[in-house]
Amino acid sequence: MKKGFVFDLDGVITDTAKFHYLAWKDLADEIGIEIDLKFNEQLKGISRMDSLERILAYGNKSDAFTTEQKEALAEKKNTHYVELLQDLTPDDLLPGVQEFLNDAKAQNVPCAIASASKNAPFILEKLGVQDAFDAIVDPATLTKGKPDPEIFVRAAEAINITPAEAVGFEDAQAGLDGIKAAGMYAVGVYSGEELHGADLIVHHLTDISVAELLQK
Ligand code: B16
Ligand code: MG
């Protein structure tokens, strides 16, 4: 019997991966590194600085910048990314999300966000669903990023349930690995890339109900 839900944001609640990609691609172009959509899959669920490090390693430029320069590059990408987020509206919620969250609220099932994004509160506000969540883990307070289970354990704690009592939702392999390592029931949200180790795979939240998941 499950008692609460823990959601990843990008790829589960909304698709911000396309904006991350545009902003990273622009920055990578500027420093002479060519990235494509296939490479972008590796950045899903990975923190901003770790994403930058992966791009630099991909272009054999890991040692070409100082820490300060890397911070400035990450900041520049984020400024562009936040510009791209300005036009987000509730229409950008992925299919079934609004209905699922309404249902959870109606049944008093607590919901938390476990996203690597420091922009999560702003994105949820733009989508008009900030009140649907009882907690948002602040990724700045974490010692390790996904696939470490820390963010998921902290999310369960924040809604006063144990990881074993939680259902976690993720679209990225790093996140799914974290959910399983935390000891939660894992729902993989399929977005075109193969996912391994999920207890259940769905295409959209329309494929499952709150009542059904609480029985798991
Ligand atoms: P920010 P999630 C992740 O969101 C994205 O998938 C990943 O591409 C991004 O680098 C990370 O957030 C950090 O985002 O730069 O906004 O802090 O999938 O964990 O919801
Ligand atoms: Mg994600």
PDB file of C-alpha atoms and ligand atoms in Angstrom:
ATOM      1  CA  MET A   1       0.000   0.000   0.000  1.00  0.00           C
ATOM      2  CA  LYS A   2       1.532   3.307  -1.091  1.00  0.00           C
ATOM      3  CA  LYS A   3       0.938   6.658   0.585  1.00  0.00           C
ATOM      4  CA  GLY A   4       2.513   9.367  -1.574  1.00  0.00           C
ATOM      5  CA  PHE A   5       4.005  10.355  -4.914  1.00  0.00           C
ATOM      6  CA  VAL A   6       7.443  11.734  -5.802  1.00  0.00           C
ATOM      7  CA  PHE A   7       7.767  13.342  -9.214  1.00  0.00           C
ATOM      8  CA  ASP A   8      10.657  14.305 -11.377  1.00  0.00           C
ATOM      9  CA  LEU A   9       9.842  17.532 -13.256  1.00  0.00           C
ATOM     10  CA  ASP A  10      11.474  17.709 -16.687  1.00  0.00           C
ATOM     11  CA  GLY A  11      10.037  14.862 -18.792  1.00  0.00           C
ATOM     12  CA  VAL A  12       7.339  13.882 -16.291  1.00  0.00           C
ATOM     13  CA  ILE A  13       5.353  17.041 -15.504  1.00  0.00           C
ATOM     14  CA  THR A  14       6.426  19.063 -18.567  1.00  0.00           C
ATOM     15  CA  ASP A  15       8.943  18.836 -21.375  1.00  0.00           C
ATOM     16  CA  THR A  16      11.635  21.398 -20.673  1.00  0.00           C
ATOM     17  CA  ALA A  17      14.350  19.174 -22.217  1.00  0.00           C
ATOM     18  CA  LYS A  18      13.857  20.948 -25.551  1.00  0.00           C
ATOM     19  CA  PHE A  19      14.648  24.318 -23.941  1.00  0.00           C
ATOM     20  CA  HIS A  20      17.672  22.928 -22.072  1.00  0.00           C
ATOM     21  CA  TYR A  21      18.870  21.585 -25.427  1.00  0.00           C
ATOM     22  CA  LEU A  22      18.462  24.899 -27.275  1.00  0.00           C
ATOM     23  CA  ALA A  23      20.309  26.790 -24.547  1.00  0.00           C
ATOM     24  CA  TRP A  24      23.134  24.231 -24.259  1.00  0.00           C
ATOM     25  CA  LYS A  25      23.471  23.996 -28.038  1.00  0.00           C
ATOM     26  CA  ASP A  26      23.896  27.758 -28.351  1.00  0.00           C
ATOM     27  CA  LEU A  27      26.538  27.799 -25.638  1.00  0.00           C
ATOM     28  CA  ALA A  28      28.344  24.740 -27.046  1.00  0.00           C
ATOM     29  CA  ASP A  29      28.414  26.348 -30.522  1.00  0.00           C
ATOM     30  CA  GLU A  30      29.990  29.435 -29.005  1.00  0.00           C
ATOM     31  CA  ILE A  31      32.862  27.434 -27.518  1.00  0.00           C
ATOM     32  CA  GLY A  32      33.304  25.276 -30.622  1.00  0.00           C
ATOM     33  CA  ILE A  33      31.617  22.064 -29.518  1.00  0.00           C
ATOM     34  CA  GLU A  34      28.931  20.435 -31.615  1.00  0.00           C
ATOM     35  CA  ILE A  35      26.180  18.607 -29.725  1.00  0.00           C
ATOM     36  CA  ASP A  36      23.107  16.872 -31.115  1.00  0.00           C
ATOM     37  CA  LEU A  37      19.799  15.559 -29.788  1.00  0.00           C
ATOM     38  CA  LYS A  38      21.221  12.099 -29.191  1.00  0.00           C
ATOM     39  CA  PHE A  39      23.967  13.538 -26.965  1.00  0.00           C
ATOM     40  CA  ASN A  40      21.309  15.644 -25.190  1.00  0.00           C
ATOM     41  CA  GLU A  41      19.711  12.438 -23.832  1.00  0.00           C
ATOM     42  CA  GLN A  42      22.742  12.082 -21.533  1.00  0.00           C
ATOM     43  CA  LEU A  43      21.970  15.431 -19.907  1.00  0.00           C
ATOM     44  CA  LYS A  44      18.483  14.485 -18.715  1.00  0.00           C
ATOM     45  CA  GLY A  45      18.249  14.540 -14.932  1.00  0.00           C
ATOM     46  CA  ILE A  46      21.878  15.697 -14.626  1.00  0.00           C
ATOM     47  CA  SER A  47      22.665  18.933 -12.747  1.00  0.00           C
ATOM     48  CA  ARG A  48      23.643  22.136 -14.570  1.00  0.00           C
ATOM     49  CA  MET A  49      27.371  21.957 -13.732  1.00  0.00           C
ATOM     50  CA  ASP A  50      27.560  18.214 -14.432  1.00  0.00           C
ATOM     51  CA  SER A  51      25.843  18.856 -17.788  1.00  0.00           C
ATOM     52  CA  LEU A  52      28.465  21.479 -18.647  1.00  0.00           C
ATOM     53  CA  GLU A  53      31.269  19.093 -17.642  1.00  0.00           C
ATOM     54  CA  ARG A  54      29.802  16.382 -19.903  1.00  0.00           C
ATOM     55  CA  ILE A  55      29.625  18.815 -22.838  1.00  0.00           C
ATOM     56  CA  LEU A  56      33.229  19.948 -22.274  1.00  0.00           C
ATOM     57  CA  ALA A  57      34.427  16.328 -22.024  1.00  0.00           C
ATOM     58  CA  TYR A  58      32.521  15.492 -25.220  1.00  0.00           C
ATOM     59  CA  GLY A  59      34.395  18.316 -26.999  1.00  0.00           C
ATOM     60  CA  ASN A  60      37.750  17.411 -25.341  1.00  0.00           C
ATOM     61  CA  LYS A  61      37.759  20.779 -23.567  1.00  0.00           C
ATOM     62  CA  SER A  62      37.503  19.749 -19.928  1.00  0.00           C
ATOM     63  CA  ASP A  63      40.743  21.557 -19.077  1.00  0.00           C
ATOM     64  CA  ALA A  64      40.208  24.582 -21.315  1.00  0.00           C
ATOM     65  CA  PHE A  65      38.373  26.692 -18.702  1.00  0.00           C
ATOM     66  CA  THR A  66      38.953  27.739 -15.100  1.00  0.00           C
ATOM     67  CA  THR A  67      36.303  27.059 -12.443  1.00  0.00           C
ATOM     68  CA  GLU A  68      35.228  30.724 -12.625  1.00  0.00           C
ATOM     69  CA  GLN A  69      34.899  30.530 -16.409  1.00  0.00           C
ATOM     70  CA  LYS A  70      32.846  27.337 -16.112  1.00  0.00           C
ATOM     71  CA  GLU A  71      30.546  29.020 -13.605  1.00  0.00           C
ATOM     72  CA  ALA A  72      30.108  31.946 -16.010  1.00  0.00           C
ATOM     73  CA  LEU A  73      29.296  29.555 -18.874  1.00  0.00           C
ATOM     74  CA  ALA A  74      26.689  27.729 -16.775  1.00  0.00           C
ATOM     75  CA  GLU A  75      25.187  31.059 -15.726  1.00  0.00           C
ATOM     76  CA  LYS A  76      24.988  32.193 -19.348  1.00  0.00           C
ATOM     77  CA  LYS A  77      23.219  28.994 -20.358  1.00  0.00           C
ATOM     78  CA  ASN A  78      20.772  29.418 -17.491  1.00  0.00           C
ATOM     79  CA  THR A  79      19.942  33.029 -18.417  1.00  0.00           C
ATOM     80  CA  HIS A  80      19.081  31.865 -21.945  1.00  0.00           C
ATOM     81  CA  TYR A  81      17.122  28.864 -20.589  1.00  0.00           C
ATOM     82  CA  VAL A  82      15.070  31.071 -18.250  1.00  0.00           C
ATOM     83  CA  GLU A  83      14.265  33.371 -21.194  1.00  0.00           C
ATOM     84  CA  LEU A  84      12.941  30.362 -23.083  1.00  0.00           C
ATOM     85  CA  LEU A  85      10.767  29.398 -20.088  1.00  0.00           C
ATOM     86  CA  GLN A  86       8.914  32.722 -20.068  1.00  0.00           C
ATOM     87  CA  ASP A  87       6.230  31.485 -22.475  1.00  0.00           C
ATOM     88  CA  LEU A  88       5.364  28.323 -20.501  1.00  0.00           C
ATOM     89  CA  THR A  89       1.655  28.017 -19.642  1.00  0.00           C
ATOM     90  CA  PRO A  90      -0.606  25.303 -18.154  1.00  0.00           C
ATOM     91  CA  ASP A  91      -1.003  24.044 -21.748  1.00  0.00           C
ATOM     92  CA  ASP A  92       2.594  22.808 -21.455  1.00  0.00           C
ATOM     93  CA  LEU A  93       1.695  20.212 -18.826  1.00  0.00           C
ATOM     94  CA  LEU A  94       2.230  16.723 -20.259  1.00  0.00           C
ATOM     95  CA  PRO A  95      -0.938  14.678 -20.981  1.00  0.00           C
ATOM     96  CA  GLY A  96      -2.792  13.474 -17.890  1.00  0.00           C
ATOM     97  CA  VAL A  97      -0.688  15.423 -15.371  1.00  0.00           C
ATOM     98  CA  GLN A  98      -3.368  17.940 -14.328  1.00  0.00           C
ATOM     99  CA  GLU A  99      -5.991  15.196 -13.889  1.00  0.00           C
ATOM    100  CA  PHE A 100      -3.571  12.966 -11.940  1.00  0.00           C
ATOM    101  CA  LEU A 101      -2.596  15.797  -9.584  1.00  0.00           C
ATOM    102  CA  ASN A 102      -6.255  16.783  -9.075  1.00  0.00           C
ATOM    103  CA  ASP A 103      -7.064  13.193  -8.238  1.00  0.00           C
ATOM    104  CA  ALA A 104      -4.171  12.923  -5.755  1.00  0.00           C
ATOM    105  CA  LYS A 105      -5.325  16.127  -4.056  1.00  0.00           C
ATOM    106  CA  ALA A 106      -8.949  14.906  -3.902  1.00  0.00           C
ATOM    107  CA  GLN A 107      -7.728  11.717  -2.174  1.00  0.00           C
ATOM    108  CA  ASN A 108      -5.330  13.585   0.166  1.00  0.00           C
ATOM    109  CA  VAL A 109      -2.288  11.826  -1.237  1.00  0.00           C
ATOM    110  CA  PRO A 110       0.830  13.967  -0.667  1.00  0.00           C
ATOM    111  CA  CYS A 111       3.004  14.845  -3.672  1.00  0.00           C
ATOM    112  CA  ALA A 112       6.618  16.036  -3.801  1.00  0.00           C
ATOM    113  CA  ILE A 113       8.987  17.224  -6.522  1.00  0.00           C
ATOM    114  CA  ALA A 114      12.451  15.640  -6.794  1.00  0.00           C
ATOM    115  CA  SER A 115      13.996  17.591  -9.662  1.00  0.00           C
ATOM    116  CA  ALA A 116      17.628  18.426 -10.306  1.00  0.00           C
ATOM    117  CA  SER A 117      16.448  21.808 -11.600  1.00  0.00           C
ATOM    118  CA  LYS A 118      17.045  24.940  -9.551  1.00  0.00           C
ATOM    119  CA  ASN A 119      14.315  26.505 -11.702  1.00  0.00           C
ATOM    120  CA  ALA A 120      11.644  24.031 -10.531  1.00  0.00           C
ATOM    121  CA  PRO A 121       9.598  26.493  -8.373  1.00  0.00           C
ATOM    122  CA  PHE A 122       9.473  29.004 -11.257  1.00  0.00           C
ATOM    123  CA  ILE A 123       8.458  26.318 -13.784  1.00  0.00           C
ATOM    124  CA  LEU A 124       5.701  24.963 -11.512  1.00  0.00           C
ATOM    125  CA  GLU A 125       4.366  28.479 -11.069  1.00  0.00           C
ATOM    126  CA  LYS A 126       4.310  29.068 -14.845  1.00  0.00           C
ATOM    127  CA  LEU A 127       2.465  25.754 -15.269  1.00  0.00           C
ATOM    128  CA  GLY A 128      -0.043  26.755 -12.567  1.00  0.00           C
ATOM    129  CA  VAL A 129       0.518  23.605 -10.481  1.00  0.00           C
ATOM    130  CA  GLN A 130       2.621  24.914  -7.583  1.00  0.00           C
ATOM    131  CA  ASP A 131      -0.247  24.252  -5.124  1.00  0.00           C
ATOM    132  CA  ALA A 132      -0.460  20.615  -6.175  1.00  0.00           C
ATOM    133  CA  PHE A 133       2.842  19.859  -4.410  1.00  0.00           C
ATOM    134  CA  ASP A 134       3.382  19.622  -0.677  1.00  0.00           C
ATOM    135  CA  ALA A 135       7.177  19.792  -0.999  1.00  0.00           C
ATOM    136  CA  ILE A 136       9.948  20.608  -3.469  1.00  0.00           C
ATOM    137  CA  VAL A 137      13.430  19.347  -2.640  1.00  0.00           C
ATOM    138  CA  ASP A 138      15.962  22.160  -3.091  1.00  0.00           C
ATOM    139  CA  PRO A 139      18.696  20.607  -5.271  1.00  0.00           C
ATOM    140  CA  ALA A 140      21.207  23.163  -3.952  1.00  0.00           C
ATOM    141  CA  THR A 141      21.086  21.350  -0.580  1.00  0.00           C
ATOM    142  CA  LEU A 142      22.030  17.928  -1.951  1.00  0.00           C
ATOM    143  CA  THR A 143      25.449  16.353  -1.558  1.00  0.00           C
ATOM    144  CA  LYS A 144      25.009  14.084  -4.608  1.00  0.00           C
ATOM    145  CA  GLY A 145      22.912  14.274  -7.773  1.00  0.00           C
ATOM    146  CA  LYS A 146      20.889  11.544  -9.514  1.00  0.00           C
ATOM    147  CA  PRO A 147      21.520   8.539  -9.794  1.00  0.00           C
ATOM    148  CA  ASP A 148      22.244   8.862  -6.067  1.00  0.00           C
ATOM    149  CA  PRO A 149      19.002   8.179  -4.151  1.00  0.00           C
ATOM    150  CA  GLU A 150      19.449  11.239  -1.871  1.00  0.00           C
ATOM    151  CA  ILE A 151      16.952  13.529  -3.646  1.00  0.00           C
ATOM    152  CA  PHE A 152      14.247  10.836  -3.588  1.00  0.00           C
ATOM    153  CA  VAL A 153      14.820   9.924   0.070  1.00  0.00           C
ATOM    154  CA  ARG A 154      14.629  13.635   0.958  1.00  0.00           C
ATOM    155  CA  ALA A 155      11.404  14.028  -1.050  1.00  0.00           C
ATOM    156  CA  ALA A 156       9.730  11.148   0.808  1.00  0.00           C
ATOM    157  CA  GLU A 157      10.890  12.586   4.145  1.00  0.00           C
ATOM    158  CA  ALA A 158       9.459  15.992   3.196  1.00  0.00           C
ATOM    159  CA  ILE A 159       5.980  14.485   2.802  1.00  0.00           C
ATOM    160  CA  ASN A 160       6.340  12.343   5.954  1.00  0.00           C
ATOM    161  CA  ILE A 161       6.403   8.934   4.331  1.00  0.00           C
ATOM    162  CA  THR A 162       9.113   6.280   3.988  1.00  0.00           C
ATOM    163  CA  PRO A 163      10.637   5.558   0.560  1.00  0.00           C
ATOM    164  CA  ALA A 164       8.931   2.125   0.636  1.00  0.00           C
ATOM    165  CA  GLU A 165       5.582   3.933   0.918  1.00  0.00           C
ATOM    166  CA  ALA A 166       6.321   6.125  -2.121  1.00  0.00           C
ATOM    167  CA  VAL A 167       5.787   5.815  -5.847  1.00  0.00           C
ATOM    168  CA  GLY A 168       8.459   7.676  -7.844  1.00  0.00           C
ATOM    169  CA  PHE A 169       8.068   8.920 -11.421  1.00  0.00           C
ATOM    170  CA  GLU A 170      11.021   9.474 -13.754  1.00  0.00           C
ATOM    171  CA  ASP A 171      11.789   9.814 -17.456  1.00  0.00           C
ATOM    172  CA  ALA A 172      15.592   9.517 -17.217  1.00  0.00           C
ATOM    173  CA  GLN A 173      17.670   6.419 -16.490  1.00  0.00           C
ATOM    174  CA  ALA A 174      19.757   8.272 -13.871  1.00  0.00           C
ATOM    175  CA  GLY A 175      16.561   9.178 -12.018  1.00  0.00           C
ATOM    176  CA  LEU A 176      15.046   5.702 -12.260  1.00  0.00           C
ATOM    177  CA  ASP A 177      18.232   4.246 -10.824  1.00  0.00           C
ATOM    178  CA  GLY A 178      17.955   6.729  -7.949  1.00  0.00           C
ATOM    179  CA  ILE A 179      14.305   5.828  -7.286  1.00  0.00           C
ATOM    180  CA  LYS A 180      15.117   2.108  -7.162  1.00  0.00           C
ATOM    181  CA  ALA A 181      18.186   2.701  -4.964  1.00  0.00           C
ATOM    182  CA  ALA A 182      15.935   4.650  -2.581  1.00  0.00           C
ATOM    183  CA  GLY A 183      13.651   1.591  -2.338  1.00  0.00           C
ATOM    184  CA  MET A 184      10.583   3.145  -3.991  1.00  0.00           C
ATOM    185  CA  TYR A 185       8.157   1.711  -6.522  1.00  0.00           C
ATOM    186  CA  ALA A 186       9.370   3.155  -9.838  1.00  0.00           C
ATOM    187  CA  VAL A 187       7.197   4.366 -12.690  1.00  0.00           C
ATOM    188  CA  GLY A 188       9.209   5.087 -15.844  1.00  0.00           C
ATOM    189  CA  VAL A 189       7.733   7.698 -18.171  1.00  0.00           C
ATOM    190  CA  TYR A 190       8.830   6.682 -21.650  1.00  0.00           C
ATOM    191  CA  SER A 191      10.025   9.511 -23.848  1.00  0.00           C
ATOM    192  CA  GLY A 192      11.730   7.644 -26.687  1.00  0.00           C
ATOM    193  CA  GLU A 193      14.800   6.270 -24.918  1.00  0.00           C
ATOM    194  CA  GLU A 194      14.843   2.763 -23.469  1.00  0.00           C
ATOM    195  CA  LEU A 195      14.429   2.665 -19.670  1.00  0.00           C
ATOM    196  CA  HIS A 196      15.725  -0.167 -17.509  1.00  0.00           C
ATOM    197  CA  GLY A 197      14.669  -1.305 -14.039  1.00  0.00           C
ATOM    198  CA  ALA A 198      11.257   0.397 -13.748  1.00  0.00           C
ATOM    199  CA  ASP A 199       8.420  -1.493 -12.017  1.00  0.00           C
ATOM    200  CA  LEU A 200       6.015  -0.048 -14.562  1.00  0.00           C
ATOM    201  CA  ILE A 201       6.498   1.890 -17.812  1.00  0.00           C
ATOM    202  CA  VAL A 202       3.875   4.356 -19.047  1.00  0.00           C
ATOM    203  CA  HIS A 203       3.789   6.739 -21.981  1.00  0.00           C
ATOM    204  CA  HIS A 204       1.709   9.334 -20.175  1.00  0.00           C
ATOM    205  CA  LEU A 205       0.050   9.718 -16.787  1.00  0.00           C
ATOM    206  CA  THR A 206      -3.246   9.076 -18.610  1.00  0.00           C
ATOM    207  CA  ASP A 207      -2.149   5.400 -18.663  1.00  0.00           C
ATOM    208  CA  ILE A 208      -2.515   4.935 -14.881  1.00  0.00           C
ATOM    209  CA  SER A 209      -4.707   6.074 -11.986  1.00  0.00           C
ATOM    210  CA  VAL A 210      -3.972   7.269  -8.466  1.00  0.00           C
ATOM    211  CA  ALA A 211      -6.123   4.462  -7.012  1.00  0.00           C
ATOM    212  CA  GLU A 212      -4.262   1.795  -8.993  1.00  0.00           C
ATOM    213  CA  LEU A 213      -0.839   3.038  -7.843  1.00  0.00           C
ATOM    214  CA  LEU A 214      -1.838   3.255  -4.190  1.00  0.00           C
ATOM    215  CA  GLN A 215      -2.457  -0.530  -4.332  1.00  0.00           C
ATOM    216  CA  LYS A 216       1.163  -1.280  -5.353  1.00  0.00           C
TER     217      LYS A 216
HETATM  218  P1  B16 B   1      18.651  23.690 -13.998  1.00  0.00           P
HETATM  219  P2  B16 B   1      14.751  16.999 -13.846  1.00  0.00           P
HETATM  220  C1  B16 B   1      16.832  18.361 -14.803  1.00  0.00           C
HETATM  221  O1  B16 B   1      15.470  18.309 -14.483  1.00  0.00           O
HETATM  222  C2  B16 B   1      16.997  18.323 -16.323  1.00  0.00           C
HETATM  223  O2  B16 B   1      16.537  17.071 -16.825  1.00  0.00           O
HETATM  224  C3  B16 B   1      18.453  18.493 -16.670  1.00  0.00           C
HETATM  225  O3  B16 B   1      18.610  18.498 -18.084  1.00  0.00           O
HETATM  226  C4  B16 B   1      18.960  19.812 -16.070  1.00  0.00           C
HETATM  227  O4  B16 B   1      20.340  19.997 -16.339  1.00  0.00           O
HETATM  228  C5  B16 B   1      18.731  19.792 -14.559  1.00  0.00           C
HETATM  229  O5  B16 B   1      17.341  19.613 -14.308  1.00  0.00           O
HETATM  230  C6  B16 B   1      19.183  21.078 -13.892  1.00  0.00           C
HETATM  231  O6  B16 B   1      18.359  22.130 -14.310  1.00  0.00           O
HETATM  232  O7  B16 B   1      19.766  24.113 -14.876  1.00  0.00           O
HETATM  233  O8  B16 B   1      17.315  24.341 -14.339  1.00  0.00           O
HETATM  234  O9  B16 B   1      18.975  23.799 -12.526  1.00  0.00           O
HETATM  235  O10 B16 B   1      14.613  16.004 -14.966  1.00  0.00           O
HETATM  236  O11 B16 B   1      15.603  16.502 -12.679  1.00  0.00           O
HETATM  237  O12 B16 B   1      13.420  17.559 -13.413  1.00  0.00           O
HETATM  238 MG    MG B   2      13.505  14.285 -15.990  1.00  0.00          MG
END
